[in-house]
Coordinates of N, CA, C and O in Angstrom, one line a residue:
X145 N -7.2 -1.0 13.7 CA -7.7 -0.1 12.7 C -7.8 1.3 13.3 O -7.7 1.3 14.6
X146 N -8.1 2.7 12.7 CA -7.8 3.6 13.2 C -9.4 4.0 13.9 O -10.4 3.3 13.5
X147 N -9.6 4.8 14.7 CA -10.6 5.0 15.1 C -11.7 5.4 14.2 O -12.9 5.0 14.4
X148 N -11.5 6.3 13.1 CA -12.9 6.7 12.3 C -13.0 6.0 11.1 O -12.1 5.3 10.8
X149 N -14.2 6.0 10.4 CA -14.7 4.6 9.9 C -13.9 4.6 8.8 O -13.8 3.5 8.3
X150 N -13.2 5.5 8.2 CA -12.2 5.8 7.2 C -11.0 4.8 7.4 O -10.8 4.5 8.5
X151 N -10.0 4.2 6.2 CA -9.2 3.5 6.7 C -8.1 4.2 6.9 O -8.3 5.4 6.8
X152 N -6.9 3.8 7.2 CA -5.6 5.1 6.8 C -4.5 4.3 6.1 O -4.0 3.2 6.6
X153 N -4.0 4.8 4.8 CA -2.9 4.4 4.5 C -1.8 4.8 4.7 O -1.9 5.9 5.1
X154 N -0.6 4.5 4.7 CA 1.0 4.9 4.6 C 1.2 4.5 3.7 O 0.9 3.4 3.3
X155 N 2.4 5.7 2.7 CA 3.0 5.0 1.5 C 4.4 5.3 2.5 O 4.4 6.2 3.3
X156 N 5.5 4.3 2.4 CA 6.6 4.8 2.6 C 7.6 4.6 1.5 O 7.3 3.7 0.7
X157 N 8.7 5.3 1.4 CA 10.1 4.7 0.6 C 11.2 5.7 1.2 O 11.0 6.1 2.4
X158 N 12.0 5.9 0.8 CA 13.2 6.3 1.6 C 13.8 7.6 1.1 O 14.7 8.0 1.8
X159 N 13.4 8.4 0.1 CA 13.5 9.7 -0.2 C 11.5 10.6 -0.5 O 11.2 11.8 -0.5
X160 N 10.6 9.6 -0.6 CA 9.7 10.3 -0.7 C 9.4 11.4 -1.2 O 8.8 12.4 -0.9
X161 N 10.1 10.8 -2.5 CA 9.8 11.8 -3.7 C 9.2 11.5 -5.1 O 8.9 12.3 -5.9
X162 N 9.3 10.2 -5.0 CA 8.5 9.5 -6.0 C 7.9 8.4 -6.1 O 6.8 8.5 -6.8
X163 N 8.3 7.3 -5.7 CA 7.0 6.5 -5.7 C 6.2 6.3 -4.6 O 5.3 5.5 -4.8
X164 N 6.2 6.8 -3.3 CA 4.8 6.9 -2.2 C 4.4 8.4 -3.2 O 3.3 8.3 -3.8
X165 N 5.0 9.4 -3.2 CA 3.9 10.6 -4.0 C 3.1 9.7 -5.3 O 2.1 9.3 -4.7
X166 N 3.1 9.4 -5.9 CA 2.5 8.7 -6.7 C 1.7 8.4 -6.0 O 0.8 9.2 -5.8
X167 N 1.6 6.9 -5.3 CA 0.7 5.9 -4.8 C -0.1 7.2 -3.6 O -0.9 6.6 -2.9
X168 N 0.1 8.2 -3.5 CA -0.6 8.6 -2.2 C -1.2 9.5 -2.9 O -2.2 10.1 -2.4
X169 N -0.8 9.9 -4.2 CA -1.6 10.9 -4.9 C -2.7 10.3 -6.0 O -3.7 11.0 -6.0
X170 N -2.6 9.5 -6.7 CA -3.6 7.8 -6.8 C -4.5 7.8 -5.6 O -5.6 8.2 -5.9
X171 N -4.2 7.6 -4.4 CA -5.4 6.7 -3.7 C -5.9 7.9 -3.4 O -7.1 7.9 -3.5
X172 N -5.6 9.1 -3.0 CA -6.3 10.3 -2.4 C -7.4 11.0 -3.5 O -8.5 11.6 -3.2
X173 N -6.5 10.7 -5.1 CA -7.6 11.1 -6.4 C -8.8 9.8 -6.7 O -9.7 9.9 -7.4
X174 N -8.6 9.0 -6.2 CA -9.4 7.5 -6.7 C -9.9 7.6 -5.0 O -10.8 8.4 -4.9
X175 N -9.6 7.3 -4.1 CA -10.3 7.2 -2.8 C -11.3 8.3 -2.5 O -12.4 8.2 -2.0
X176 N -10.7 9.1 -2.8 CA -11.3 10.3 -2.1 C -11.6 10.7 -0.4 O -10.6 10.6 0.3
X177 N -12.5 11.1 0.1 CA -12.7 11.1 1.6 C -12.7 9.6 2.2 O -12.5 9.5 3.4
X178 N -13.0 8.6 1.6 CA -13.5 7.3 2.2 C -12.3 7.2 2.3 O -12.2 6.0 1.9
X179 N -11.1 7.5 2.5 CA -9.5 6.7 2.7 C -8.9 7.8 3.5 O -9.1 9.0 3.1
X180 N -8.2 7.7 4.6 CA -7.0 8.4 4.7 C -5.2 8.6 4.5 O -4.3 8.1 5.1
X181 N -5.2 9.4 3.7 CA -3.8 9.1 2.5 C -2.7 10.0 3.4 O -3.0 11.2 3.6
X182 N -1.3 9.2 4.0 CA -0.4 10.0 4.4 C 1.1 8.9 3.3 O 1.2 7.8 2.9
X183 N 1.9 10.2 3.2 CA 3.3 9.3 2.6 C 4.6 9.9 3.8 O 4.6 10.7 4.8
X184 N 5.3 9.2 3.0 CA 6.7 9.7 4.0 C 8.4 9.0 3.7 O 8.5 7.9 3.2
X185 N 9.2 9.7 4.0 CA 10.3 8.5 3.8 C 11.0 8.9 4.3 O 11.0 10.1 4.6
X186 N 12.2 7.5 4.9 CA 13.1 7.3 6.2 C 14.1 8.3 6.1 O 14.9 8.7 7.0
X187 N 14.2 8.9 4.4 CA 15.3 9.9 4.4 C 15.0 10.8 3.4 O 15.5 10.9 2.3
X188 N 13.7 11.9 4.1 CA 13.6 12.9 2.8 C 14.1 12.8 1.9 O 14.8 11.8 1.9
X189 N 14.0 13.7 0.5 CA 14.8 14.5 -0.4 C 14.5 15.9 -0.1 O 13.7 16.2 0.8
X190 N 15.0 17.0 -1.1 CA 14.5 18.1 -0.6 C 13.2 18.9 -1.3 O 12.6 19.9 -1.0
X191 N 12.8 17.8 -2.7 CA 11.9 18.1 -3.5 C 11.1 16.8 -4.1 O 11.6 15.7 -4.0
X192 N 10.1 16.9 -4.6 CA 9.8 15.7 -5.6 C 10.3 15.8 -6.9 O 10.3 16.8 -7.6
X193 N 10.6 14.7 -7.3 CA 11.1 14.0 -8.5 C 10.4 15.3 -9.5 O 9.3 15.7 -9.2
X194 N 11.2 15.8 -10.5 CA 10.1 16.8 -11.2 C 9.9 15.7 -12.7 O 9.4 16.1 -13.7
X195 N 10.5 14.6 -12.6 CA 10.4 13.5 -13.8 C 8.5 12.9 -13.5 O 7.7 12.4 -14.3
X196 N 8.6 13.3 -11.8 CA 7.3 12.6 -11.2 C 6.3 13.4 -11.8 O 5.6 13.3 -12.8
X197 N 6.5 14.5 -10.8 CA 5.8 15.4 -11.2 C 5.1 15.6 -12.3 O 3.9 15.8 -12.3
X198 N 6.0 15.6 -13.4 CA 5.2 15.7 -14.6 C 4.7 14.7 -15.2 O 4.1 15.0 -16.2
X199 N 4.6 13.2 -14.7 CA 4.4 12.1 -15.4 C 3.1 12.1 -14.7 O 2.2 11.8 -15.4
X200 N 2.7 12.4 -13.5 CA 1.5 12.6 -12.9 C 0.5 13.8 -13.5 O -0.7 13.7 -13.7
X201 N 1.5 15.1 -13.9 CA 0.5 15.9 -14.5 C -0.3 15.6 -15.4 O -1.4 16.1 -15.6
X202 N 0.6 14.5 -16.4 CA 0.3 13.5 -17.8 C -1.3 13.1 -17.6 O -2.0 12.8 -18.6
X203 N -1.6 13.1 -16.3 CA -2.9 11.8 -15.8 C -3.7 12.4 -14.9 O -4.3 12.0 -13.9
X204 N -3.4 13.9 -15.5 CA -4.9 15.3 -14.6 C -4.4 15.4 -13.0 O -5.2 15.9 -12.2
X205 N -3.1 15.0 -12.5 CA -3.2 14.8 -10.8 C -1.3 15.8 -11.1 O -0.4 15.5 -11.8
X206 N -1.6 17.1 -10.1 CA -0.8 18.1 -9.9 C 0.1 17.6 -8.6 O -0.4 18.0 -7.5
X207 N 1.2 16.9 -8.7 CA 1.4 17.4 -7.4 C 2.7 18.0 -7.2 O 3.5 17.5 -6.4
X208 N 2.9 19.2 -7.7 CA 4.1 20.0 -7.6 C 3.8 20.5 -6.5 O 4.8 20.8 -5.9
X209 N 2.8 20.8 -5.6 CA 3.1 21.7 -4.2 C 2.9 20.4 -3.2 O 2.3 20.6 -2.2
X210 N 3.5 19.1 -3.7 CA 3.4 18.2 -2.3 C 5.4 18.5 -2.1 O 6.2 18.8 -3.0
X211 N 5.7 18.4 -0.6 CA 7.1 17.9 0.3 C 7.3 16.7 0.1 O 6.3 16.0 0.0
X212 N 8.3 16.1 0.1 CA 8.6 15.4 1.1 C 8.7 15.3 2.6 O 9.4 16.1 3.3
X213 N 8.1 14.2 3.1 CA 7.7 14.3 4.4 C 8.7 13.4 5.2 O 9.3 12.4 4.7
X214 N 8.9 13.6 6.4 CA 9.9 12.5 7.5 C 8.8 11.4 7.7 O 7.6 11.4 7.7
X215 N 9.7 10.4 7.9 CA 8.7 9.2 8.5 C 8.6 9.3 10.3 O 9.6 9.4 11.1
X216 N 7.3 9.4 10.5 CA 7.3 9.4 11.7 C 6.6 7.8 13.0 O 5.6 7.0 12.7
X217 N 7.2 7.8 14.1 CA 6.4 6.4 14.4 C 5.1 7.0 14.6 O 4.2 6.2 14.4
X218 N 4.7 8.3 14.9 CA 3.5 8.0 14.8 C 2.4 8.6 13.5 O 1.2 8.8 13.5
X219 N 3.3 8.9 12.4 CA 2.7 8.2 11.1 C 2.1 7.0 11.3 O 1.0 6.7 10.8
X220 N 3.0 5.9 12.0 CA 3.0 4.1 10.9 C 1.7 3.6 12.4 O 0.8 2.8 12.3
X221 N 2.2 4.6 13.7 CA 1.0 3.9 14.5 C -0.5 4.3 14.1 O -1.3 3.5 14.4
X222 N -0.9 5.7 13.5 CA -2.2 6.1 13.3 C -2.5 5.6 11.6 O -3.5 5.9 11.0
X223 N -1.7 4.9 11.2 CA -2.2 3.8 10.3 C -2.7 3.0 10.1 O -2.3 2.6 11.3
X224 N -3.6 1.7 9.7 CA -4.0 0.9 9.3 C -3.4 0.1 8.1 O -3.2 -1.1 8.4
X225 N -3.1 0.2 7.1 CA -2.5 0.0 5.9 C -0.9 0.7 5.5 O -0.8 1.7 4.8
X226 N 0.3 -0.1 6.0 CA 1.7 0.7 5.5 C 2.0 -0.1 3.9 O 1.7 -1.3 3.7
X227 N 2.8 0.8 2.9 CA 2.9 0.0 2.2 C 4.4 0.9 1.9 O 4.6 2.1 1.7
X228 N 5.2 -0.3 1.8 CA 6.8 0.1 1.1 C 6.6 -0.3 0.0 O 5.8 -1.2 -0.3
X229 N 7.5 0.4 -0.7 CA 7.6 0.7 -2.2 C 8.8 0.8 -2.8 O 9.4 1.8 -3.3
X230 N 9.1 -0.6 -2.7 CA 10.7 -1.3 -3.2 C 12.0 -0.5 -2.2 O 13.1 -0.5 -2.7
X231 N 11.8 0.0 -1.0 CA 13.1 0.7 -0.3 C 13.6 -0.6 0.5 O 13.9 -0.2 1.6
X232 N 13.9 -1.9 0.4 CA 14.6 -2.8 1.0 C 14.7 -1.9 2.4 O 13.9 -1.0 2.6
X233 N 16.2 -2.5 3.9 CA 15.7 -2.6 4.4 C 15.4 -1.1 5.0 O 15.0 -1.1 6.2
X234 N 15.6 0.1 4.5 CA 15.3 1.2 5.1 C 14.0 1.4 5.4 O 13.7 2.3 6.3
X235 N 13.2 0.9 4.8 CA 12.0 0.8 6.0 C 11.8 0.1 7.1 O 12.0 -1.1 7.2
X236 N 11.1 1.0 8.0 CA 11.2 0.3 9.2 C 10.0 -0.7 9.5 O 9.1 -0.9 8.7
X237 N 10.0 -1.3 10.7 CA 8.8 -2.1 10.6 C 7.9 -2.0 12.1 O 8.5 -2.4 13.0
X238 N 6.6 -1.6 12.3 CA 6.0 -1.8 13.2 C 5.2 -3.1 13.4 O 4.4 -3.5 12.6
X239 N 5.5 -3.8 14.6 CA 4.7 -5.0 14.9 C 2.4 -4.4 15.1 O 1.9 -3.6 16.0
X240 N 1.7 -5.0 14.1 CA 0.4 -5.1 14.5 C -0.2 -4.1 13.2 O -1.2 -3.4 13.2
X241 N 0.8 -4.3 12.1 CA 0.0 -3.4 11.0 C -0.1 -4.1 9.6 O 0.7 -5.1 9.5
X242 N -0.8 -3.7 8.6 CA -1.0 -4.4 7.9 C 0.2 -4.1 6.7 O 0.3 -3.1 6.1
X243 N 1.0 -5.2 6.7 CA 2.1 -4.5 4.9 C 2.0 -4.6 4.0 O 1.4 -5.6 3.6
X244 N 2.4 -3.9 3.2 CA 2.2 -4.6 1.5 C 3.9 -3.8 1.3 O 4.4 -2.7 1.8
X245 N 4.4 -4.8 0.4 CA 5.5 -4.1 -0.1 C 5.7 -4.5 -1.9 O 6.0 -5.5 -2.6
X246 N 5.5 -3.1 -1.9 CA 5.6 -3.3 -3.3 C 7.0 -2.7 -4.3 O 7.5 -1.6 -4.2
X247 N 7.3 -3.8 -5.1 CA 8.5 -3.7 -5.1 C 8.7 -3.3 -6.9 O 8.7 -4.1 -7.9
X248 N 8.9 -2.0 -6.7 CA 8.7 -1.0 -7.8 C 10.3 -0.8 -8.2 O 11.2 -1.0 -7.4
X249 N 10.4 -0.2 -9.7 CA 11.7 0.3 -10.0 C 11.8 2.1 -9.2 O 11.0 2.9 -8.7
X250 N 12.7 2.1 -9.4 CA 13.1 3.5 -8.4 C 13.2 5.1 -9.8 O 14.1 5.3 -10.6
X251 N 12.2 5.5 -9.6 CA 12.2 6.8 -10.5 C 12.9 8.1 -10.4 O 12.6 9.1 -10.9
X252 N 14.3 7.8 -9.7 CA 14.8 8.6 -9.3 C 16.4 9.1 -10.1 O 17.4 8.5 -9.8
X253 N 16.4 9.8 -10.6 CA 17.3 10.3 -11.8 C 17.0 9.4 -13.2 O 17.7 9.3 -14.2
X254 N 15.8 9.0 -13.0 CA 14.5 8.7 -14.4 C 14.4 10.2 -15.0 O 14.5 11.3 -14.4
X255 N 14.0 10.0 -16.8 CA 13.2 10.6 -17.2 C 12.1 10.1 -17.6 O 11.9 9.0 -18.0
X256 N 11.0 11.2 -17.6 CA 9.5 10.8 -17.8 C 9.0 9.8 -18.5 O 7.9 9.4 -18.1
X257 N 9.4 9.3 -19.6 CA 9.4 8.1 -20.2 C 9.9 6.9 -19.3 O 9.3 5.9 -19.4
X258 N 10.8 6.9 -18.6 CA 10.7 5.9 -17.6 C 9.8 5.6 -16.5 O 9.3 4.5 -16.1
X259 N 9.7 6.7 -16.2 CA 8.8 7.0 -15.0 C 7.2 6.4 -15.5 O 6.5 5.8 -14.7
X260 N 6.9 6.6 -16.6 CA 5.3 6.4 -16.8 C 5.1 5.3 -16.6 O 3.9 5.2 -16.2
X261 N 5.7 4.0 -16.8 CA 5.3 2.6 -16.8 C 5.4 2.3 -15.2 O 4.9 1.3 -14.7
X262 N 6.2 3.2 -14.3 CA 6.5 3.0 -12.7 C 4.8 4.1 -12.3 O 4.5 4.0 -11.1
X263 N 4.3 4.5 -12.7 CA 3.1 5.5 -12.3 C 2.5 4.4 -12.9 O 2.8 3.3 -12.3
X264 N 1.6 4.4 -14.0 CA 0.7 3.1 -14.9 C 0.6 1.9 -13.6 O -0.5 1.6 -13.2
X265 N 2.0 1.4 -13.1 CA 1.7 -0.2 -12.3 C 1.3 0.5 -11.2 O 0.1 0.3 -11.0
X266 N 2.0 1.6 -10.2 CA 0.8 2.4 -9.4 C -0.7 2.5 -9.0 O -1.1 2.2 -7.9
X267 N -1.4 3.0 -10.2 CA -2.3 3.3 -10.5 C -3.1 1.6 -10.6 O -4.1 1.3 -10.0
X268 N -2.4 0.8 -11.3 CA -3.3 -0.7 -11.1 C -3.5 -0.9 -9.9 O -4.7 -1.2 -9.6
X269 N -2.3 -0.8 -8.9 CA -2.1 -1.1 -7.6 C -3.1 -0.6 -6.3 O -3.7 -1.2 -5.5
X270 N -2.9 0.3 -6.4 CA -3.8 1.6 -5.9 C -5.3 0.9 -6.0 O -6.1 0.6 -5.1
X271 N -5.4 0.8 -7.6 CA -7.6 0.1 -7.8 C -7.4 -1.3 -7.2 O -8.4 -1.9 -6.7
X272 N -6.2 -1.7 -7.1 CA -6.6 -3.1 -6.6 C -6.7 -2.6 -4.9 O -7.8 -2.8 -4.3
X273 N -5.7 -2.1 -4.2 CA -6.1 -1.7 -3.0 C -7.6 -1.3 -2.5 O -8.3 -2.0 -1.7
X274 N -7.9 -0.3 -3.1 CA -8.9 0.3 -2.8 C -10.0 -1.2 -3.0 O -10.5 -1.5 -1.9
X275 N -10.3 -1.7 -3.6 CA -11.3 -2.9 -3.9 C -10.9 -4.0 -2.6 O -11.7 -4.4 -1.8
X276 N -9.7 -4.3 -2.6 CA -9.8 -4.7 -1.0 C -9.9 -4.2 0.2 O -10.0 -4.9 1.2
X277 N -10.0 -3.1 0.0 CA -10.5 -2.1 1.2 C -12.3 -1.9 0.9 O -13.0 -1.2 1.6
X278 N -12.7 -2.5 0.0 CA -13.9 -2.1 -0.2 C -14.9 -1.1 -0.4 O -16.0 -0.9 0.0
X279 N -13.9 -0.3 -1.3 CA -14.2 1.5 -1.5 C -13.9 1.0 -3.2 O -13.0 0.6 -3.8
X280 N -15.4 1.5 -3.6 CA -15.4 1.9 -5.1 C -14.3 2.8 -5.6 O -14.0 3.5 -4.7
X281 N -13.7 3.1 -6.5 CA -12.4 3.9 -7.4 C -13.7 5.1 -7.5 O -14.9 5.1 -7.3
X282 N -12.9 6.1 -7.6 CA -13.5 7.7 -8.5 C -13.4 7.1 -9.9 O -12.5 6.3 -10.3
X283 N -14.4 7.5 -10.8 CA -14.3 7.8 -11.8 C -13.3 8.4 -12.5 O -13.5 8.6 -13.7

């Protein structure tokens, strides 16, 4: 576990442009300070999904000014909780952490109508997380 009493998650997928933004922008709006929320993927893109984007603005959470981010090993080591999000085998794997892999449709040359039902199972995902981590949801 990480040193401070907070836990830490990883979302990964392999362009990190839509579904870890999602799931990292969920647990950081429903967690709040009691979680620490990082995402990333094995193979940037150079923007977020703007199909995402707006399917998130749909549900009060902005995140037009997130990157995608590189995955780094010491992302997945100052983690506690990594979770892939259907990228088969381009994610990598560290021995001594905890995984979840959840295996989501890919929102990527989606439009927002597609995308909403891939955000909606997120968002279940995410409250079920947090309840096993034993951190109440935000309101």
């Amino acid at each position: 576990m990480s040193t401070s009493a907070a836990p830490s998650v990883l979302f990964v997928c392999v362009h990190n442009a839509g579904r870890s933004q999602m799931g990292s922008a969920f647990l950081t709006r429903l967690g709040g300070d009691r979680v620490q929320v990082r995402s990333a993927g094995s193979a940037p893109a150079d923007a977020v999904n703007p199909a995402v984007v707006e399917a998130m603005r749909e549900v009060g959470i902005d995140i037009s000014a997130e990157t995608p981010k590189v995955l780094t090993v010491e992302a997945v080591q100052s983690s506690d909780v990594v979770i892939t999000m259907g990228c088969g085998d381009a994610c990598p794997y560290f021995p001594g952490k905890r995984y979840l892999d959840w295996k989501l449709d890919d929102p990527a040359g989606q439009g927002v109508a597609a995308v909403r039902p891939i955000r909606d199972e997120i968002e279940r995902r995410i409250r079920r997380l947090l309840a096993e981590l034993g951190i109440e949801a935000a309101a």
